[in-house]
Short mmCIF file of C-alpha atoms and ligand atoms in Angstrom, two decimals:
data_model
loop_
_atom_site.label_atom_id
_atom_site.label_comp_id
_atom_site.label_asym_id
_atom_site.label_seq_id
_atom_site.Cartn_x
_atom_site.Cartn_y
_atom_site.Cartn_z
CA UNK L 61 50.60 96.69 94.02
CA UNK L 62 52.31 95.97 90.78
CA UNK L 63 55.16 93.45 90.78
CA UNK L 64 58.56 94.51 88.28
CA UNK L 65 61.20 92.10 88.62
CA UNK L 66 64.52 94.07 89.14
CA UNK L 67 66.55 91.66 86.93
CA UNK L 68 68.00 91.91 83.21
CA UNK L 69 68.38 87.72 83.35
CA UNK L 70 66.31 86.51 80.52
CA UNK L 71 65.23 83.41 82.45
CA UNK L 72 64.23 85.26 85.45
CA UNK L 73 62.14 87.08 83.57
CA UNK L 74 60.62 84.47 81.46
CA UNK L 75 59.67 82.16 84.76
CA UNK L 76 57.90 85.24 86.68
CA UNK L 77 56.11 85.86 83.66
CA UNK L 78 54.75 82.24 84.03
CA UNK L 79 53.24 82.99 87.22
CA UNK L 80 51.17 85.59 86.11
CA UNK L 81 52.57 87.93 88.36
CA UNK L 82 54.88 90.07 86.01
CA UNK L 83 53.63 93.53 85.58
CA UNK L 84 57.28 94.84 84.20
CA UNK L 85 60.99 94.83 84.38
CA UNK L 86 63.66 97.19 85.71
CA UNK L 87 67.06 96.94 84.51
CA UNK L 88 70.22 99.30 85.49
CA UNK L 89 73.96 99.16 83.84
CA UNK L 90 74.60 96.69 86.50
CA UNK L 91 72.06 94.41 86.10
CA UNK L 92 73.22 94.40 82.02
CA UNK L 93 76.45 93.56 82.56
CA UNK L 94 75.59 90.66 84.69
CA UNK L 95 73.40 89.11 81.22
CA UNK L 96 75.93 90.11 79.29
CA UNK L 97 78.16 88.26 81.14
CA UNK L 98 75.98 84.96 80.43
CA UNK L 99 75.29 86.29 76.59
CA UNK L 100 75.88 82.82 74.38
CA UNK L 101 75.83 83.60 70.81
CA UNK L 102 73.06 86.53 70.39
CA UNK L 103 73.59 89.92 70.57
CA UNK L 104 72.78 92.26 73.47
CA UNK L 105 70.23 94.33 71.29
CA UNK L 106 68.34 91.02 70.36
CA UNK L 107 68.64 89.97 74.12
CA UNK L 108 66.76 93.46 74.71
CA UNK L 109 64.42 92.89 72.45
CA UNK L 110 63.44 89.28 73.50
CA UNK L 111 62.99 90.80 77.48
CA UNK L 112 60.50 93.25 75.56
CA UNK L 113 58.42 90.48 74.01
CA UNK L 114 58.62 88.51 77.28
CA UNK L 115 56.19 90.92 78.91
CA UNK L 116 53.52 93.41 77.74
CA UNK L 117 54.41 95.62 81.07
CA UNK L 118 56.87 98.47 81.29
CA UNK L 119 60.77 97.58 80.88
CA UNK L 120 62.93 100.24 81.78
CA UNK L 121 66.30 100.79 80.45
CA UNK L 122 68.86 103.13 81.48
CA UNK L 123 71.21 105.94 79.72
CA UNK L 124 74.70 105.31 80.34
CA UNK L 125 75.86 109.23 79.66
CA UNK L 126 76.10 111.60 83.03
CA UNK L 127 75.43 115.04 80.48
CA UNK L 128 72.26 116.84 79.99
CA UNK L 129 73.21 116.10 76.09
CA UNK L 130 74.30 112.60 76.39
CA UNK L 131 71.41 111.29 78.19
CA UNK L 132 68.51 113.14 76.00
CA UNK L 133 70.39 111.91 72.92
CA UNK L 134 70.81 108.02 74.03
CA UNK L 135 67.30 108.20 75.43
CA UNK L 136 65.91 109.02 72.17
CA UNK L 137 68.32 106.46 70.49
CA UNK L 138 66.93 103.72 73.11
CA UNK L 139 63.50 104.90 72.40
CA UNK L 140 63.63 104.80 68.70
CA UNK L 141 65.68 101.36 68.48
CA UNK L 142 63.50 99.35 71.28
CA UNK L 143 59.99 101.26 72.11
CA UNK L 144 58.74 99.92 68.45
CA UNK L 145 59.28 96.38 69.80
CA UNK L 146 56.19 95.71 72.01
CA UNK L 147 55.55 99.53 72.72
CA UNK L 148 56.83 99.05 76.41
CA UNK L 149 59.98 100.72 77.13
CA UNK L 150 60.51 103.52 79.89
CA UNK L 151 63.79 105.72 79.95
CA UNK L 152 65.33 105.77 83.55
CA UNK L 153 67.10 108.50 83.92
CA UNK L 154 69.14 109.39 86.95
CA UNK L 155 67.99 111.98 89.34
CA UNK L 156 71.39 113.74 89.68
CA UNK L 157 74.36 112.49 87.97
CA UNK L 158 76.99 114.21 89.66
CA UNK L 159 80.17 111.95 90.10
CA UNK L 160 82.15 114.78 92.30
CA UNK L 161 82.23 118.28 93.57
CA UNK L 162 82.38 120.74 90.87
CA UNK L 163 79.96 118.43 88.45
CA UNK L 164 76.65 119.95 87.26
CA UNK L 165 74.27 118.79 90.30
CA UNK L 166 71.09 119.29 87.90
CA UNK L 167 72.21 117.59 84.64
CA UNK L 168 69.68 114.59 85.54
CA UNK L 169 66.34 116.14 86.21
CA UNK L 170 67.03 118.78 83.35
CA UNK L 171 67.21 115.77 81.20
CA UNK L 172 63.60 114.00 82.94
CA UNK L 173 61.66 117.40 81.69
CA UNK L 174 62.78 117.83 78.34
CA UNK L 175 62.47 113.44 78.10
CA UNK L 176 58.48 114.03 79.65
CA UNK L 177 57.63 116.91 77.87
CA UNK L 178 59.16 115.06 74.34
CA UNK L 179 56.22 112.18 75.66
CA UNK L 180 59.14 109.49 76.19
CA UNK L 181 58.04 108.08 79.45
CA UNK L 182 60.98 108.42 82.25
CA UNK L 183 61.77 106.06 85.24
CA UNK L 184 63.81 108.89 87.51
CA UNK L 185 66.30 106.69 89.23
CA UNK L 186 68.74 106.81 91.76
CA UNK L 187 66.53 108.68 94.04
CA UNK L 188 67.63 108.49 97.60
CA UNK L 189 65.68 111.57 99.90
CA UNK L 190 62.11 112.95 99.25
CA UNK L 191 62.58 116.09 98.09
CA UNK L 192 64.34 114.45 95.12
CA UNK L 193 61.33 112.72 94.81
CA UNK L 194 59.16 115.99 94.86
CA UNK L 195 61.86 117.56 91.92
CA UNK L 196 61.38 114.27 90.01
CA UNK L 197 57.33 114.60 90.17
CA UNK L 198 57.83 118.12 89.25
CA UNK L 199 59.87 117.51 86.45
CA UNK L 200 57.54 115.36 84.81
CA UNK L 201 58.45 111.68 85.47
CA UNK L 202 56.33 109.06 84.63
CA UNK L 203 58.14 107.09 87.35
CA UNK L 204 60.50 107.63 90.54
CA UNK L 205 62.67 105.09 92.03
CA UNK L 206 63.84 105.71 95.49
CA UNK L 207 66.42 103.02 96.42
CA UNK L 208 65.31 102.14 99.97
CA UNK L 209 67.80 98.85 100.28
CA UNK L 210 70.80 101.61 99.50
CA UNK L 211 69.29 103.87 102.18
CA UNK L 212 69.40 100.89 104.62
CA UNK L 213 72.91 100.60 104.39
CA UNK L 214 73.79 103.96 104.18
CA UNK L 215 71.86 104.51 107.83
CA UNK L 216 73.68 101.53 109.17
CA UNK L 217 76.36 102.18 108.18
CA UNK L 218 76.05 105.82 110.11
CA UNK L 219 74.90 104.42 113.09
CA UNK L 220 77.95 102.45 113.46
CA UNK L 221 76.17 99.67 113.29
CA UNK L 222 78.31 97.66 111.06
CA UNK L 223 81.69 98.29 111.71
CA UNK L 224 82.10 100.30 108.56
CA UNK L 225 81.28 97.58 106.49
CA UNK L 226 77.91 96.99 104.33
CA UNK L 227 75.59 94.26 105.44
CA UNK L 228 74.88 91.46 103.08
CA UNK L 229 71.88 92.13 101.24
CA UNK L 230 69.70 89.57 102.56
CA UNK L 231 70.17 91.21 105.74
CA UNK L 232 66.69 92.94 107.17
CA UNK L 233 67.71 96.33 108.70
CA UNK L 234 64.65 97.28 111.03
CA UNK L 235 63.16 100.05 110.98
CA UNK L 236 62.70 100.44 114.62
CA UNK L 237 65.98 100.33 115.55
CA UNK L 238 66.87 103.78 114.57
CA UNK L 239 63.80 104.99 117.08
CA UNK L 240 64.82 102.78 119.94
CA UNK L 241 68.60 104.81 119.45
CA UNK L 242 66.68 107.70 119.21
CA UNK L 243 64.55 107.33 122.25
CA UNK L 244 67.47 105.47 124.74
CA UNK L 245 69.75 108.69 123.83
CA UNK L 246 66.86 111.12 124.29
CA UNK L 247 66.67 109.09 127.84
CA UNK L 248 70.27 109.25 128.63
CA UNK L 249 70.17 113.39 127.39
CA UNK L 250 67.14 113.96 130.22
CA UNK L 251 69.22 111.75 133.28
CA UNK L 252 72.24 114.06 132.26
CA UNK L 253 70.28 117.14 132.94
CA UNK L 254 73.12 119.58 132.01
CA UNK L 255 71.14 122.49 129.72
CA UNK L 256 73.97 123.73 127.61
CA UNK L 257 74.87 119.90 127.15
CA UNK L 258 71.80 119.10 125.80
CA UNK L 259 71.06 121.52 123.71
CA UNK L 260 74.33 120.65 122.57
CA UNK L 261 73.80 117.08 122.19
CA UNK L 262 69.59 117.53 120.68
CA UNK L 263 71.70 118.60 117.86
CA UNK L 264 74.07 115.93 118.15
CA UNK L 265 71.72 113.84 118.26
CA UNK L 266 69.54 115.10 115.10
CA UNK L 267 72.45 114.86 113.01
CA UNK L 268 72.61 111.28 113.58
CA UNK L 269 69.52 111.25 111.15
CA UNK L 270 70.60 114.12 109.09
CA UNK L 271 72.37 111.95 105.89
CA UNK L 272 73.34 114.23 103.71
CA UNK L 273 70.72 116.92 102.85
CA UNK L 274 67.47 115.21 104.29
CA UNK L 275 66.96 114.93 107.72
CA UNK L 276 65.15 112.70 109.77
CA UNK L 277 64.40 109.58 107.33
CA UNK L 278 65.65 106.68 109.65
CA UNK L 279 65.04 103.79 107.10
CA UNK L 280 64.19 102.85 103.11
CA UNK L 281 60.63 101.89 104.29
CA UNK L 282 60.44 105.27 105.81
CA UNK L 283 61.88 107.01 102.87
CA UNK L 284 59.35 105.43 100.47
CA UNK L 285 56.69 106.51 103.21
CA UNK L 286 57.73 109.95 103.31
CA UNK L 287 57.18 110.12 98.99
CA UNK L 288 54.07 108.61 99.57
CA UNK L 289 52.55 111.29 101.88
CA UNK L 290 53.59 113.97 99.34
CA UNK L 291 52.72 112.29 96.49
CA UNK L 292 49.09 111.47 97.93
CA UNK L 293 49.19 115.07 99.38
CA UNK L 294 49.44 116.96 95.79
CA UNK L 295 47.49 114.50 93.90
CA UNK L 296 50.62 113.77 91.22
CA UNK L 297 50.60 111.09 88.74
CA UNK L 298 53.91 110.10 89.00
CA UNK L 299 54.17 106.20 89.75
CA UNK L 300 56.39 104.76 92.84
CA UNK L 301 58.73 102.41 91.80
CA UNK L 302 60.41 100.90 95.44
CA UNK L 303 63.45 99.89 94.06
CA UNK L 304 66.86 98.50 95.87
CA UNK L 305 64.39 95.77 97.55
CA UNK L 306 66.86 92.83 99.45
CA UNK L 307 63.54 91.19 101.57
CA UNK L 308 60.03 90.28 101.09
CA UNK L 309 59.50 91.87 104.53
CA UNK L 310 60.38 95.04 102.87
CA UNK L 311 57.71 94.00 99.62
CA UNK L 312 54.99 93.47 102.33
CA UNK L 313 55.50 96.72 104.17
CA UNK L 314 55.93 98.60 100.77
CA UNK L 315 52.41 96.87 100.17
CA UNK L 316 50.71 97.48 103.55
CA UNK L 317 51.18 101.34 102.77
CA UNK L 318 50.11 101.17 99.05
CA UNK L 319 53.14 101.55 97.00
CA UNK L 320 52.30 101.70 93.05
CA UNK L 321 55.50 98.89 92.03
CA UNK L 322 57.98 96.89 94.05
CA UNK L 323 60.72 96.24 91.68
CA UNK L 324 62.08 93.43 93.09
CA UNK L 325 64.94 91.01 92.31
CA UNK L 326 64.01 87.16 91.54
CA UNK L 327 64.97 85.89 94.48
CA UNK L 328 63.17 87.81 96.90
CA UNK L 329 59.86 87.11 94.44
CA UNK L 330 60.76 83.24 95.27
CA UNK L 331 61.05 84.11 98.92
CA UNK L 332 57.48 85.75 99.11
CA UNK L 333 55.74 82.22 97.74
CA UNK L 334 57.86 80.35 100.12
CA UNK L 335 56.48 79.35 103.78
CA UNK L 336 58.36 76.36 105.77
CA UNK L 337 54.51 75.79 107.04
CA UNK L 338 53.29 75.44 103.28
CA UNK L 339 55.60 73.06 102.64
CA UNK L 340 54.80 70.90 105.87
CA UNK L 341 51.03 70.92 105.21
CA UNK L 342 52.03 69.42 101.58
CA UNK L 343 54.19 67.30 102.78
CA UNK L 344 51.28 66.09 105.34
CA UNK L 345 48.38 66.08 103.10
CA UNK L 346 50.51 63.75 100.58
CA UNK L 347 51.21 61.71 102.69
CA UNK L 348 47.23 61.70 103.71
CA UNK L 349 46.29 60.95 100.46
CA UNK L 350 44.07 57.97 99.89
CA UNK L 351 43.97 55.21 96.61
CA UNK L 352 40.34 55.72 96.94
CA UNK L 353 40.80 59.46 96.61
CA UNK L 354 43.33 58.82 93.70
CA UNK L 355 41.29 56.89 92.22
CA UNK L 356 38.59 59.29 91.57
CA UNK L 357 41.21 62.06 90.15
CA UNK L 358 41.32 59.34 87.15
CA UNK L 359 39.82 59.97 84.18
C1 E4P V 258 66.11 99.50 90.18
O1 E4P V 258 65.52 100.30 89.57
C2 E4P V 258 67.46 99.71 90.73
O2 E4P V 258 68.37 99.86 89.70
C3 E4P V 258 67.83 98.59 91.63
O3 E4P V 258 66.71 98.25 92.41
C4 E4P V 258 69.05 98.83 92.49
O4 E4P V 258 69.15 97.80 93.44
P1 E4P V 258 70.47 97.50 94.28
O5 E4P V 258 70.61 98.56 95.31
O6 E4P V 258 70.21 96.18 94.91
O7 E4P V 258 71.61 97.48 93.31
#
């Protein structure tokens, strides 16, 4: 599995890198106004172009327009400006840019064909259900980036799970969970054994998993599952990107079922090299350590 940090910070970058473990960068409007915020002295299109040099991998960057027209123009403007850096940079483009009812639902993947077939190689982001996913491949998309930390909280917060509030986003939702509510209402359903109520409350029940348009994803490790299966099942070349990553327990299951990319953010890259029983096997072999033993690692 390649490893993209999800990051824009300069120094993030620059330390993965190091490790020999960098095979890219994402970055979102987000993630540039937190660098920007830290910007001393150099301009934010020589602060692009440094993150380009840092690594030879792909770095995406993002259109900020929500039009068919804006986002094919500023794509090609990004392209122009940055791709002749290190010959690295990816457009991500959202799937659907629609802010509210009555916007153009298909503004987004209009813009990922005309991008593909122009050969300017688009990251479709903002992906959140599979059949986006499917539309994105379809389209052309070099990449797809389903969000599975945003799905996470969206399902929580569903459930009723959090009180209407998000969860921080260190915070592991597991997967199972959404089953085991499945199964113990599926249980209480059978005990009730009133027909017309259960037929009313199957449906109930379904809806719980029903977000929006795409039923029956009960987690972000699911969703990215789900885009796998299709994916694999029509042979297309489009790359997943698992994206919205807050644990390395989601990187390792994202890995165990043979995701292209994690993009994830530093910190979770520093949690996945960290083990408490690492660190006490140091700390005991130091302390193990004979002057014989040094003495030999002398030149
Ligand atoms: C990456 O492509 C996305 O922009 C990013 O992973 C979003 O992550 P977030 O949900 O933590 O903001």
């Amino acid at each position: 599995m390649k490893i993209f940090v999800d990051t824009a910070m300069i120094d993030e970058i620059k330390e993965a890198e190091s490790w020999g473990i960098l095979d890219g960068v994402t970055t979102n409007p987000s993630l540039i106004k937190k660098a920007v915020d830290k910007l001393e002295g150099v301009s934010l299109e020589d602060y692009i172009q440094d993150i380009l040099r840092t690594t030879d991998g792909p770095v995406s960057l993002e259109v900020a327009g929500s039009t068919y027209g804006d986002m094919v123009s500023e794509a090609k403007i990004l392209y122009k400006k940055f791709n002749p850096i290190n010959d690295n940079v990816v457009i991500k483009i959202p799937v659907n840019t629609c802010m509210k009812d009555g916007d153009d639902n298909f503004e987004g993947i209009k813009a990922v064909k005309t991008l593909s077939e122009t050969g300017i190689p688009v990251n479709c982001t903002l992906v959140m259900s599979s059949n986006q996913a499917l539309m994105a491949a379809k389209a052309g998309a070099a990449y797809v980036s389903p969000f599975l930390g945003r799905i996470d909280d969206h399902i929580r917060k569903n459930m009723g799970l959090t009180g209407g509030k998000d969860y921080p986003k260190g915070n592991h939702y597991p997967e199972e969970l959404a089953e085991r509510a499945r199964e113990y209402k599926l249980v209480e359903l059978m005990e009730g054994k009133d027909v017309g109520s259960m037929i009313y409350r199957d449906h109930d029940i379904m809806n719980i998993f029903d977000w929006g348009n795409d039923a029956g994803i009960y987690s972000g490790v699911d969703l990215i599952w789900s885009i796998k299966q299709i994916y694999d099942s029509y042979s297309f070349e489009t790359q997943i990107i698992a994206a919205s990553i807050r644990t390395a327990r989601q990187v390792r299951l994202c890995a165990e079922m043979g995701v292209d990319i994690a993009t994830i953010p530093f910190n979770v890259i520093e949690d996945m090299i960290i083990h408490y029983k690492t660190s006490e096997g140091m700390k005991a072999f130091c302390e193990d350590v004979v002057p014989e033993y040094m003495n030999i690692l002398k030149l």
